[in-house]
XYZ file of C-alpha atoms in Angstrom:
754
model
C 0.000 0.000 0.000
C 1.191 3.525 -0.812
C 0.244 6.120 1.793
C -1.658 9.047 0.323
C -3.522 12.047 1.721
C -5.923 14.466 0.060
C -3.921 17.535 1.209
C -0.805 16.307 -0.608
C -0.668 16.610 -4.388
C 2.306 16.520 -6.715
C 4.662 16.213 -3.756
C 3.399 19.337 -1.970
C 1.261 19.658 1.153
C -1.266 22.477 0.880
C -2.952 23.947 3.939
C -6.183 25.299 2.497
C -8.937 26.247 4.911
C -11.972 28.554 5.031
C -10.497 29.831 8.310
C -7.959 31.816 6.275
C -9.715 32.365 2.939
C -7.729 33.239 -0.113
C -4.336 32.094 1.147
C -2.529 28.816 1.765
C 0.693 27.433 3.184
C 2.617 24.836 1.171
C 5.483 22.557 2.161
C 7.397 20.167 -0.050
C 6.899 16.592 1.117
C 9.707 14.038 1.269
C 7.426 11.202 2.369
C 4.186 10.555 4.208
C 4.869 8.923 7.574
C 1.420 8.364 9.042
C -2.249 8.732 8.061
C -5.105 7.996 10.435
C -8.718 8.901 11.116
C -9.000 9.119 14.903
C -12.262 9.283 16.802
C -12.132 13.082 16.557
C -10.028 14.227 13.629
C -7.904 13.447 10.611
C -4.267 12.872 11.646
C -1.376 13.236 9.203
C 2.381 13.199 9.757
C 4.819 13.774 6.920
C 8.510 14.501 6.547
C 9.026 17.838 4.828
C 12.079 18.906 2.873
C 12.848 21.997 4.975
C 10.826 21.818 8.219
C 11.404 18.244 9.384
C 8.488 16.144 10.554
C 5.121 17.903 10.426
C 1.963 17.075 12.416
C -1.299 18.027 10.706
C -4.791 17.747 12.221
C -7.851 18.131 9.992
C -5.673 19.603 7.262
C -4.102 22.280 9.506
C -0.424 22.352 10.552
C -0.047 21.920 14.317
C 3.722 21.824 14.599
C 6.931 21.249 12.675
C 10.324 20.225 14.025
C 11.928 23.401 12.706
C 9.750 26.120 14.251
C 7.548 24.557 16.956
C 9.659 26.030 19.795
C 8.466 29.557 19.047
C 4.857 28.691 19.789
C 5.464 26.220 22.622
C 7.830 28.538 24.498
C 5.651 31.619 24.244
C 2.295 30.037 25.121
C 3.950 28.486 28.196
C 6.449 31.078 29.414
C 4.280 34.194 29.061
C 1.874 33.031 31.815
C 4.438 31.067 33.850
C 7.328 33.548 33.897
C 4.991 36.335 35.059
C 3.503 34.225 37.886
C 5.303 34.547 41.254
C 5.166 30.849 42.181
C 3.503 28.437 39.727
C 3.405 24.954 41.243
C 0.437 23.136 39.733
C -0.101 23.484 35.978
C -2.829 22.114 33.733
C -2.334 21.828 29.956
C -5.495 21.274 27.914
C -4.813 20.012 24.424
C -1.155 19.961 23.481
C -0.997 16.193 23.069
C 2.242 16.595 21.115
C 3.939 17.328 24.470
C 5.669 20.550 23.463
C 3.944 22.745 26.054
C 4.624 20.227 28.843
C 8.307 20.253 27.874
C 8.400 24.036 28.299
C 6.395 24.042 31.548
C 8.959 21.755 33.158
C 11.711 24.339 32.563
C 10.263 26.265 35.536
C 11.846 24.938 38.716
C 8.851 25.972 40.819
C 6.556 23.527 39.009
C 5.784 20.403 41.018
C 2.921 18.869 39.065
C 1.699 19.016 35.444
C -1.506 17.460 34.149
C -1.998 17.081 30.395
C -5.644 16.660 29.338
C -6.187 15.866 25.662
C -9.344 14.405 24.182
C -7.562 12.517 21.397
C -5.153 9.752 22.372
C -4.048 9.477 18.763
C -2.223 12.819 18.947
C -0.214 11.668 21.963
C 0.535 8.260 20.475
C 1.570 9.614 17.081
C 3.689 12.395 18.616
C 5.634 9.910 20.720
C 6.501 8.039 17.546
C 7.268 10.890 15.160
C 7.995 13.921 17.411
C 9.908 12.395 20.339
C 11.861 15.606 21.055
C 8.538 17.239 21.941
C 6.789 14.390 23.721
C 9.587 12.692 25.680
C 8.781 14.502 28.946
C 5.200 13.175 28.956
C 6.724 10.213 30.814
C 8.287 12.460 33.497
C 7.259 11.609 37.068
C 5.803 15.100 37.541
C 3.444 14.631 34.570
C 0.020 12.986 34.563
C -1.626 12.334 31.200
C -5.433 12.282 31.158
C -7.321 11.282 27.999
C -10.652 13.053 28.056
C -12.725 16.147 27.528
C -11.275 19.394 28.880
C -14.707 20.709 29.818
C -15.497 17.739 32.029
C -12.036 17.784 33.578
C -12.302 21.457 34.531
C -15.745 20.971 36.084
C -14.220 18.480 38.507
C -11.180 20.576 39.460
C -12.254 23.935 40.848
C -9.613 26.172 42.482
C -6.853 23.660 41.731
C -4.236 25.116 39.405
C -1.855 28.063 39.388
C -1.605 28.192 35.603
C -3.820 26.654 32.925
C -2.589 26.602 29.323
C -4.978 25.758 26.503
C -3.007 24.582 23.496
C -5.951 24.194 21.153
C -6.296 23.935 17.422
C -8.442 26.475 15.573
C -12.101 27.073 16.529
C -13.659 24.323 14.431
C -14.412 20.683 15.203
C -13.466 19.462 18.685
C -11.743 22.789 19.555
C -14.701 25.063 18.716
C -16.038 25.122 22.277
C -12.624 26.183 23.633
C -13.188 29.703 22.280
C -16.532 30.319 23.985
C -17.522 31.953 27.277
C -18.573 28.790 29.182
C -15.089 27.392 28.685
C -13.362 30.547 29.937
C -15.646 30.566 32.960
C -14.497 27.016 33.743
C -10.872 28.127 33.351
C -11.478 30.979 35.784
C -13.097 28.682 38.338
C -10.362 26.027 38.091
C -7.629 28.527 39.009
C -6.322 29.167 42.484
C -6.286 32.734 43.701
C -3.819 34.744 41.641
C -3.828 32.131 38.881
C -3.064 32.729 35.196
C -4.391 31.326 31.953
C -2.925 31.298 28.464
C -4.845 30.171 25.397
C -4.124 30.006 21.702
C -5.486 33.310 20.391
C -5.440 33.109 16.581
C -3.854 35.542 14.119
C -4.078 39.352 14.125
C -3.888 39.465 10.325
C -6.833 37.127 9.792
C -8.996 36.830 12.899
C -9.132 40.348 14.302
C -12.919 40.339 14.998
C -12.642 37.002 16.836
C -9.696 38.309 18.871
C -11.694 41.436 19.724
C -14.601 39.294 20.971
C -12.263 37.106 23.048
C -10.609 40.166 24.551
C -13.929 41.754 25.527
C -15.248 38.510 26.988
C -12.146 37.787 29.068
C -12.021 41.382 30.403
C -15.423 40.724 31.973
C -14.315 37.444 33.560
C -10.781 38.168 34.818
C -9.117 40.979 36.733
C -6.447 41.298 34.039
C -6.802 40.405 30.339
C -4.038 40.878 27.759
C -3.184 39.842 24.225
C 0.317 38.960 23.022
C 1.760 37.316 19.925
C 4.704 35.482 18.464
C 6.060 34.777 14.995
C 6.145 31.289 13.510
C 6.680 30.647 9.790
C 4.291 27.721 9.267
C 1.238 29.208 10.962
C -1.161 31.311 8.866
C 0.409 34.674 8.008
C 3.478 33.677 10.059
C 1.972 34.889 13.329
C -0.105 33.505 16.217
C -1.455 35.186 19.315
C -2.283 34.345 22.926
C -5.064 35.383 25.262
C -3.470 35.884 28.708
C -5.468 36.525 31.880
C -4.984 36.679 35.649
C -7.348 36.460 38.619
C -5.049 38.840 40.529
C -5.962 42.528 40.180
C -2.994 44.604 39.052
C -0.877 41.580 38.080
C 1.736 42.560 35.495
C 1.675 39.828 32.865
C 4.061 41.776 30.658
C 7.089 41.504 32.925
C 8.848 38.204 33.698
C 9.785 37.625 37.344
C 12.271 34.784 36.803
C 14.962 33.821 34.348
C 14.917 30.642 32.262
C 17.562 28.587 30.536
C 17.379 26.384 27.462
C 15.072 28.538 25.340
C 15.463 29.121 21.635
C 12.912 31.912 21.213
C 11.748 33.294 24.572
C 13.850 35.733 26.540
C 12.956 38.569 28.888
C 13.010 41.201 26.154
C 10.906 39.090 23.780
C 8.456 38.505 26.645
C 7.919 42.243 27.084
C 7.840 42.908 23.336
C 5.165 40.259 22.732
C 2.539 42.603 24.199
C 3.511 45.498 21.905
C 0.806 45.236 19.259
C 0.877 46.858 15.820
C -1.334 49.915 15.502
C -4.161 48.079 13.701
C -4.274 45.524 16.535
C -4.334 48.214 19.242
C -7.042 50.157 17.410
C -9.321 47.136 17.302
C -8.736 45.844 20.835
C -8.817 49.237 22.562
C -11.242 51.260 20.454
C -13.108 48.683 18.350
C -11.848 50.303 15.128
C -10.747 48.327 12.094
C -8.142 50.436 10.294
C -6.913 47.702 7.935
C -7.180 48.514 4.193
C -10.469 47.677 2.466
C -9.682 45.689 -0.678
C -11.713 45.147 -3.814
C -14.644 47.179 -5.037
C -16.217 49.388 -2.425
C -19.946 49.328 -2.014
C -21.716 52.071 -3.956
C -24.133 54.148 -1.950
C -27.762 53.655 -2.925
C -27.254 50.478 -4.953
C -27.536 47.847 -2.230
C -29.297 44.672 -3.370
C -30.804 42.045 -1.115
C -30.799 38.423 -2.272
C -32.632 35.533 -0.631
C -31.072 32.101 -1.216
C -33.389 29.183 -0.466
C -31.464 25.994 0.320
C -27.970 25.039 1.445
C -27.315 21.877 -0.549
C -24.334 20.783 -2.605
C -24.461 23.600 -5.165
C -25.395 26.504 -2.895
C -21.895 27.534 -1.796
C -20.420 28.374 -5.232
C -23.563 30.383 -6.022
C -23.404 32.206 -2.692
C -19.683 32.918 -3.017
C -20.203 34.516 -6.419
C -23.140 36.608 -5.215
C -21.248 38.107 -2.258
C -18.240 39.013 -4.391
C -20.190 42.158 -5.221
C -19.937 44.453 -2.183
C -23.374 45.883 -2.981
C -25.031 42.528 -2.399
C -26.431 41.429 0.944
C -27.317 37.735 1.105
C -29.832 35.923 3.282
C -29.571 32.115 3.379
C -32.821 30.420 4.364
C -33.168 26.767 5.313
C -35.720 24.807 7.274
C -33.020 24.085 9.862
C -31.164 27.178 11.078
C -27.930 25.206 11.635
C -27.687 24.374 7.903
C -28.037 28.045 7.012
C -25.506 29.061 9.666
C -22.933 26.543 8.415
C -23.111 27.955 4.902
C -23.231 31.604 5.978
C -20.426 31.470 8.545
C -17.556 32.216 6.153
C -19.397 34.570 3.800
C -19.386 38.374 4.157
C -22.664 40.306 4.403
C -24.599 37.069 4.839
C -27.392 36.352 7.299
C -28.720 32.844 8.061
C -32.397 32.330 8.885
C -34.805 29.462 9.424
C -37.676 29.333 6.934
C -40.267 26.698 6.107
C -41.362 27.287 2.516
C -44.626 25.493 3.296
C -45.512 28.459 5.505
C -46.939 30.673 2.751
C -47.106 33.867 4.797
C -43.543 33.509 6.111
C -42.256 32.716 2.616
C -44.031 35.714 1.100
C -42.722 38.008 3.829
C -39.111 36.963 3.231
C -39.418 37.088 -0.556
C -40.910 40.560 -0.268
C -37.989 41.773 1.832
C -35.510 41.010 -0.984
C -34.812 42.134 -4.544
C -34.258 38.615 -5.860
C -34.788 35.065 -4.630
C -32.563 32.159 -5.717
C -34.486 28.910 -5.304
C -32.188 25.890 -4.878
C -34.776 23.802 -3.066
C -36.536 20.833 -4.778
C -38.252 21.831 -8.017
C -41.687 20.901 -6.663
C -41.563 24.077 -4.532
C -40.591 26.497 -7.311
C -44.144 27.356 -8.362
C -45.103 28.495 -4.873
C -41.867 30.507 -4.612
C -42.675 32.186 -7.947
C -46.226 32.966 -6.795
C -44.819 34.670 -3.698
C -42.361 36.560 -5.919
C -45.138 37.710 -8.245
C -47.118 38.987 -5.261
C -44.107 40.931 -3.982
C -42.578 41.869 -7.364
C -39.301 40.069 -6.615
C -37.105 38.480 -9.307
C -36.403 34.709 -9.235
C -33.518 32.506 -10.410
C -33.536 28.689 -10.386
C -31.345 25.990 -11.907
C -34.312 23.686 -12.617
C -36.177 22.868 -15.815
C -39.259 25.010 -16.392
C -42.127 22.779 -15.315
C -45.685 23.181 -16.628
C -46.734 24.706 -13.295
C -43.926 27.269 -13.599
C -44.652 28.035 -17.257
C -48.294 28.735 -16.384
C -47.106 31.723 -14.334
C -45.449 33.444 -17.315
C -48.202 36.015 -17.925
C -48.503 36.838 -14.232
C -44.735 37.318 -14.018
C -44.844 39.677 -16.994
C -47.646 41.702 -15.419
C -45.656 41.914 -12.173
C -42.620 43.062 -14.160
C -40.340 40.384 -12.725
C -37.736 38.135 -14.331
C -38.054 34.434 -13.499
C -34.881 32.907 -14.943
C -34.463 29.120 -14.934
C -32.337 26.268 -16.278
C -29.059 27.991 -15.500
C -26.845 25.372 -13.911
C -24.867 22.712 -15.774
C -27.450 20.469 -17.430
C -29.663 22.375 -17.895
C -27.616 25.547 -18.144
C -24.113 25.491 -19.609
C -25.363 22.975 -22.164
C -27.895 25.543 -23.464
C -25.292 28.306 -23.752
C -23.031 26.357 -26.075
C -25.775 24.570 -28.009
C -27.301 27.929 -28.930
C -23.861 29.369 -29.768
C -22.933 26.640 -32.264
C -26.407 26.398 -33.790
C -26.507 30.153 -34.364
C -23.036 30.063 -35.943
C -24.032 27.189 -38.264
C -27.218 28.953 -39.339
C -25.354 32.213 -39.918
C -23.078 30.359 -42.367
C -26.019 28.858 -44.235
C -25.710 25.398 -42.723
C -28.286 23.043 -41.244
C -28.026 21.016 -38.050
C -29.255 17.583 -39.130
C -28.365 15.760 -35.925
C -27.982 17.113 -32.406
C -26.839 14.832 -29.579
C -26.051 16.142 -26.103
C -24.925 13.912 -23.244
C -23.880 14.914 -19.742
C -22.698 12.897 -16.774
C -21.787 13.698 -13.198
C -19.530 10.822 -12.180
C -16.796 9.874 -9.746
C -13.339 10.329 -11.219
C -11.870 7.023 -12.398
C -9.796 6.467 -9.200
C -12.953 7.008 -7.097
C -15.230 4.804 -9.215
C -14.315 1.519 -7.580
C -17.736 0.388 -6.310
C -19.935 -2.040 -8.296
C -22.059 0.748 -9.796
C -19.127 2.981 -10.734
C -21.060 5.845 -9.176
C -21.118 8.086 -6.108
C -23.650 10.593 -4.906
C -22.868 14.303 -5.161
C -26.542 15.235 -4.775
C -29.784 13.630 -3.592
C -29.583 9.844 -3.973
C -33.366 9.738 -4.260
C -33.294 12.266 -7.079
C -30.618 10.272 -8.912
C -32.519 6.987 -8.682
C -35.925 8.459 -9.499
C -34.472 10.089 -12.617
C -33.625 6.586 -13.827
C -37.337 5.743 -13.877
C -38.366 8.707 -16.050
C -39.597 7.858 -19.512
C -37.660 9.336 -22.429
C -38.722 10.712 -25.795
C -36.636 11.970 -28.714
C -36.297 12.232 -32.479
C -34.080 9.776 -34.330
C -33.714 9.636 -38.099
C -36.860 11.692 -38.541
C -38.993 9.470 -36.320
C -40.335 10.020 -32.829
C -39.223 7.442 -30.278
C -40.303 6.862 -26.700
C -38.927 4.614 -23.964
C -40.708 3.797 -20.720
C -38.875 4.340 -17.463
C -39.059 0.612 -16.783
C -37.116 -0.089 -20.005
C -34.767 2.913 -19.994
C -31.651 1.144 -18.721
C -32.023 -1.535 -21.363
C -31.537 1.122 -24.063
C -28.157 2.338 -22.792
C -25.449 2.049 -25.448
C -21.665 2.527 -25.450
C -20.804 6.135 -26.308
C -17.353 7.228 -27.398
C -15.957 10.584 -26.328
C -12.344 9.763 -25.460
C -10.324 6.545 -25.253
C -9.707 7.382 -21.595
C -13.311 6.609 -20.612
C -15.735 3.714 -21.058
C -19.064 5.554 -21.170
C -22.575 4.422 -21.888
C -25.357 6.840 -22.804
C -29.133 6.783 -22.598
C -31.853 9.354 -23.391
C -33.082 11.606 -20.596
C -36.547 13.167 -20.292
C -38.282 14.543 -23.386
C -35.813 15.857 -25.957
C -38.464 16.693 -28.575
C -39.248 20.281 -27.467
C -35.610 21.229 -27.945
C -36.004 21.079 -31.702
C -38.211 24.141 -31.241
C -36.341 25.670 -28.265
C -33.024 25.577 -30.167
C -34.622 26.602 -33.504
C -33.456 23.518 -35.428
C -36.613 22.365 -37.248
C -34.331 20.790 -39.856
C -32.895 18.271 -37.369
C -33.827 14.624 -37.982
C -32.205 13.520 -34.709
C -32.465 15.366 -31.392
C -31.354 13.449 -28.308
C -30.374 14.821 -24.922
C -29.195 12.201 -22.469
C -27.052 10.985 -19.605
C -23.564 9.484 -19.400
C -22.560 6.749 -16.994
C -19.689 4.298 -16.821
C -20.183 0.929 -18.473
C -21.855 -1.569 -16.151
C -24.104 0.965 -14.451
C -27.281 0.471 -16.529
C -27.269 -3.292 -16.098
C -26.935 -2.943 -12.341
C -29.775 -0.408 -12.131
C -31.929 -2.612 -14.361
C -31.406 -5.462 -11.894
C -32.524 -3.239 -8.999
C -35.611 -2.256 -11.003
C -36.366 -5.884 -11.898
C -36.052 -6.891 -8.241
C -38.409 -4.107 -7.142
C -35.956 -2.112 -5.035
C -36.705 1.186 -6.820
C -40.385 1.037 -5.860
C -41.431 4.155 -3.905
C -44.983 2.963 -3.200
C -46.289 2.042 0.254
C -46.444 -1.630 1.204
C -48.350 -2.982 4.205
C -45.680 -5.557 4.989
C -42.973 -2.852 5.070
C -44.744 -0.486 7.437
C -42.725 1.003 10.274
C -44.165 -1.539 12.680
C -44.418 -4.642 10.494
C -41.074 -4.235 8.751
C -38.799 -3.100 11.558
C -37.283 -6.559 12.156
C -36.921 -7.553 8.502
C -33.411 -8.125 7.183
C -32.325 -7.045 3.720
C -32.396 -10.686 2.643
C -35.946 -11.153 3.927
C -37.108 -8.031 2.102
C -35.506 -9.236 -1.141
C -37.130 -12.641 -0.671
C -40.508 -11.000 -0.129
C -40.108 -9.012 -3.333
C -39.414 -12.210 -5.243
C -42.265 -14.215 -3.701
C -39.975 -16.328 -1.559
C -40.245 -16.986 2.153
C -37.478 -18.516 4.214
C -35.367 -19.404 1.203
C -31.698 -20.275 1.536
C -29.016 -18.248 -0.253
C -28.805 -20.633 -3.184
C -32.542 -20.526 -3.839
C -32.579 -16.735 -3.541
C -29.679 -16.301 -5.973
C -31.258 -18.665 -8.499
C -34.471 -16.674 -8.314
C -32.532 -13.437 -8.902
C -30.915 -14.993 -11.976
C -34.329 -15.973 -13.285
C -35.940 -12.569 -12.711
C -33.053 -10.469 -14.036
C -32.220 -12.503 -17.154
C -28.552 -11.542 -17.221
C -26.962 -11.332 -20.671
C -23.830 -13.261 -19.733
C -22.280 -15.232 -16.915
C -19.763 -12.412 -16.362
C -22.594 -9.878 -15.943
C -24.429 -12.300 -13.661
C -21.408 -12.761 -11.399
C -20.629 -9.034 -11.312
C -24.139 -7.920 -10.415
C -24.802 -10.615 -7.820
C -21.483 -9.721 -6.179
C -22.623 -6.094 -6.235
C -25.961 -6.941 -4.612
C -24.007 -8.677 -1.864
C -21.753 -5.619 -1.518
C -24.782 -3.405 -0.983
C -26.047 -5.923 1.550
C -29.337 -6.817 -0.162
C -28.746 -10.529 0.440
C -27.505 -10.095 4.007
C -28.942 -10.432 7.516
C -28.471 -6.694 8.139
C -31.661 -5.060 9.438
C -31.896 -1.760 7.548
C -33.284 1.454 9.026
C -36.607 1.930 7.244
C -36.935 5.263 5.460
C -39.549 7.287 3.642
C -42.890 8.854 4.445
C -44.575 6.458 4.158
C -41.834 3.853 4.525
C -40.854 2.433 1.130
C -38.221 0.366 -0.615
C -36.640 3.173 -2.664
C -35.920 5.417 0.323
C -34.693 2.489 2.404
C -32.275 1.573 -0.398
C -31.192 5.223 -0.668
C -30.260 5.232 3.014
C -28.003 2.249 2.440
C -26.417 3.577 -0.749
C -25.705 6.998 0.761
C -23.557 5.381 3.440
C -21.720 3.140 0.958
C -21.362 5.478 -2.015
C -20.344 8.837 -0.605
C -17.234 10.715 -1.640
C -14.370 10.216 0.785
C -11.770 12.922 1.539
C -9.337 13.218 -1.331
C -11.754 11.818 -3.928
C -12.816 13.916 -6.904
C -15.866 13.898 -9.095
C -15.893 14.243 -12.873
C -18.274 16.183 -15.091
C -18.353 15.296 -18.767
C -20.628 17.227 -21.128
C -20.521 16.889 -24.886
C -22.639 18.249 -27.729
C -22.352 16.597 -31.122
C -23.696 18.458 -34.175
C -23.914 16.767 -37.568
C -24.004 19.740 -39.920
C -24.979 19.852 -43.578
C -23.511 22.842 -45.396
C -25.071 24.549 -48.408
C -22.763 22.635 -50.782
C -24.036 19.307 -49.443
C -20.901 18.575 -47.440
C -21.396 17.112 -43.960
C -19.240 17.736 -40.873
C -19.426 16.685 -37.267
C -18.760 19.413 -34.725
C -18.322 18.797 -31.013
C -18.333 20.986 -27.914
C -16.887 19.276 -24.836
C -16.576 20.206 -21.189
C -14.448 17.916 -19.018
C -13.907 18.999 -15.411
C -12.622 17.375 -12.245
C -13.589 18.519 -8.771
C -11.102 19.685 -6.177
C -9.636 17.135 -3.773
C -8.397 19.820 -1.385
C -10.144 20.690 1.893
C -12.898 23.205 1.267
C -12.650 22.773 -2.497
C -15.733 22.491 -4.687
C -16.827 19.402 -6.510
C -17.028 19.844 -10.277
C -20.802 19.391 -10.119
C -21.268 21.975 -7.367
C -19.113 24.536 -9.183
C -20.658 24.012 -12.607
C -24.217 24.265 -11.286
C -23.707 26.924 -8.617
C -21.468 29.352 -10.502
C -23.770 29.839 -13.544
C -26.632 30.344 -11.105
C -24.659 33.053 -9.310
C -23.779 34.704 -12.622
C -27.424 34.761 -13.728
C -28.387 36.264 -10.378
C -25.946 39.136 -10.834
C -27.003 39.743 -14.442
C -30.645 39.979 -13.389
C -29.723 42.389 -10.596
C -27.667 44.467 -13.034
C -30.543 44.655 -15.520
C -28.694 42.705 -18.226
C -31.324 39.937 -18.120
C -34.289 42.249 -17.851
C -37.157 40.808 -19.917
C -40.108 40.064 -17.606
C -41.593 36.579 -17.673
C -40.612 32.957 -17.116
C -37.474 32.242 -19.138
C -34.729 29.733 -19.883
C -31.544 30.442 -21.907
C -32.657 29.288 -25.352
C -31.802 32.414 -27.352
C -28.713 34.419 -28.226
C -29.766 37.524 -26.253
C -29.897 35.472 -23.060
C -27.013 33.091 -23.780
C -24.311 35.517 -24.939
C -23.947 37.587 -21.730
C -24.168 34.476 -19.592
C -21.513 32.678 -21.633
C -19.164 35.677 -21.656
C -19.394 35.948 -17.866
C -18.864 32.200 -17.488
C -15.785 32.244 -19.714
C -14.349 35.089 -17.640
C -14.383 32.577 -14.758
C -12.268 30.160 -16.829
C -15.114 27.807 -17.779
C -15.739 27.008 -21.431
C -16.605 24.140 -23.739
C -13.856 23.103 -26.155
C -15.057 23.146 -29.765
C -13.637 20.809 -32.403
C -14.365 19.576 -35.925
C -14.270 15.789 -35.889
């Protein structure tokens, strides 16, 4: 096995995090030493070319052999060297042992307790960072594996100094930056005690530091902020919140000398509290005097946008919208936590809880905004549009225009609002480039005789190792239900239709590149696009879906077995079905009761009519992999409980993207063109995109759906897309500005003559 990690690509570690947006630290990697998923966090250790061994937790550098002493010495010696007689010391976090090593340099210290919630950090540090962790075995040191909160609650008035060596305020360390924790620190100190906690970076986290400073001033007699420099921490600087229970205590002046330090000395101790002017202005006066970058907001042109939903594609759309300093974004979800998670790293963004089934609440929120972006399920769009018509608010969606939405066209025109739809990937980007090429062909006197357009959202080849060759980047239920839609299209001048039950049987190999083994099948009703795209001359019009070879046969087997049935069944009710195993459910679907494995498998072979023994073996092995022939009792899902939703619950756990795995989007148009001289040519437009494997990066699907949506939102707000009514991008006047804006973001379809 070759050790790999999603933060390491092309021999370089990249520390990319929404905690320091727009910047990253990179180190050249000699080799990966350790990769582990502990109970609490992702643990990585690698040997770097210039900084020695490096410990990384959840993608963030914790320490390196070259520069760790700067942080460890300062977080320990600032509170200890200014305390008259520190004897009992508690270290919370710091499982690497570096802080304990520094604490023991003070000859007054008699006892040190290290409390870290994650034993993996201690274990891994002993192996790969022994110079930091060796004193964890000292007789004066007690190591406690557990939660710092609980430990503090049981140790009131116990310690002279408490040092919190925490990671950044996300994941298990988030609570260590909040008032209840600092109250526990206060209460666990003896009279005259000191605390020191990791206090983030002045260059990046000034508002957070301000909040911490204000909060600690109200809890402690003395509250200070100091900092140190360290190359591998964000912006090369990290700060410390320092507090004392003793009124008038001078934390800035050391009262004893120390030996064996590489960074700390008495002068550096005093200088650490000398903040740059922008830091002083914020902490003392609440003023932010840092430069304001980018476009400044223009007075009188503020726009308010309501974003409904926080799913996979919402973040790229939201990020684009808030690039414009005139835009103020509200993110609305049924659960407030979902909205808060998305809004937390976005400027000028407010999260709210909103149930779109509450008509009055929906109308009130829509009316308070200039535009609403609806990224919730398409079944809700009509009621969102009705609320928008009532309040004269523009609407943008990525969904196909449904009949219920199209019926509102006249009302939207009367209200003077733009309702712009089908502006994601497929539909969306596909329209922009179909219209472009068709218009160019017509302008040259040519005719489009055949138009084929296929799109697939797939796992990248290295991530496509499960029996279906597929992973879910959006609703599993939506993916599976789409496979049951009937399809209609034109082929060789004739109309053709396929029932949803038979759709997978019509999948055929489709060549785009020798690098991929695709199959393609028609999707939805392609016939209206002969009119939408103004190609009445086309004998063939097919829009469809790409999957890897082997997928259709597997889905067909699930359909044949009845597992994609969303109807209610008495025997699968919440009460009756709660003790049924997957195997028993499969048997029931096939009219078997109490059958052994051999009988069940033979029945599956009979029902599915596999084309070959190889296909039979592959699919039966895949059914076993899913667990459909096992004694596992599945959680029943759906309202009412049904087979499709129960299967979705299982597949979501088995077929999710793991860290470091990328998705793939492949979109290709194929135009068979007949020129005025009778000559025929085949033109193609192809978009091939891989998602990011880095922490916080976007999947290809999320980016290619969310970004066009964000662009359309801005163009409606700017009055570029200004025609009232219910629209989709089927014409040059809509498509050209959208495509130009998309290409300015580096996204385009590559056009070739085959």
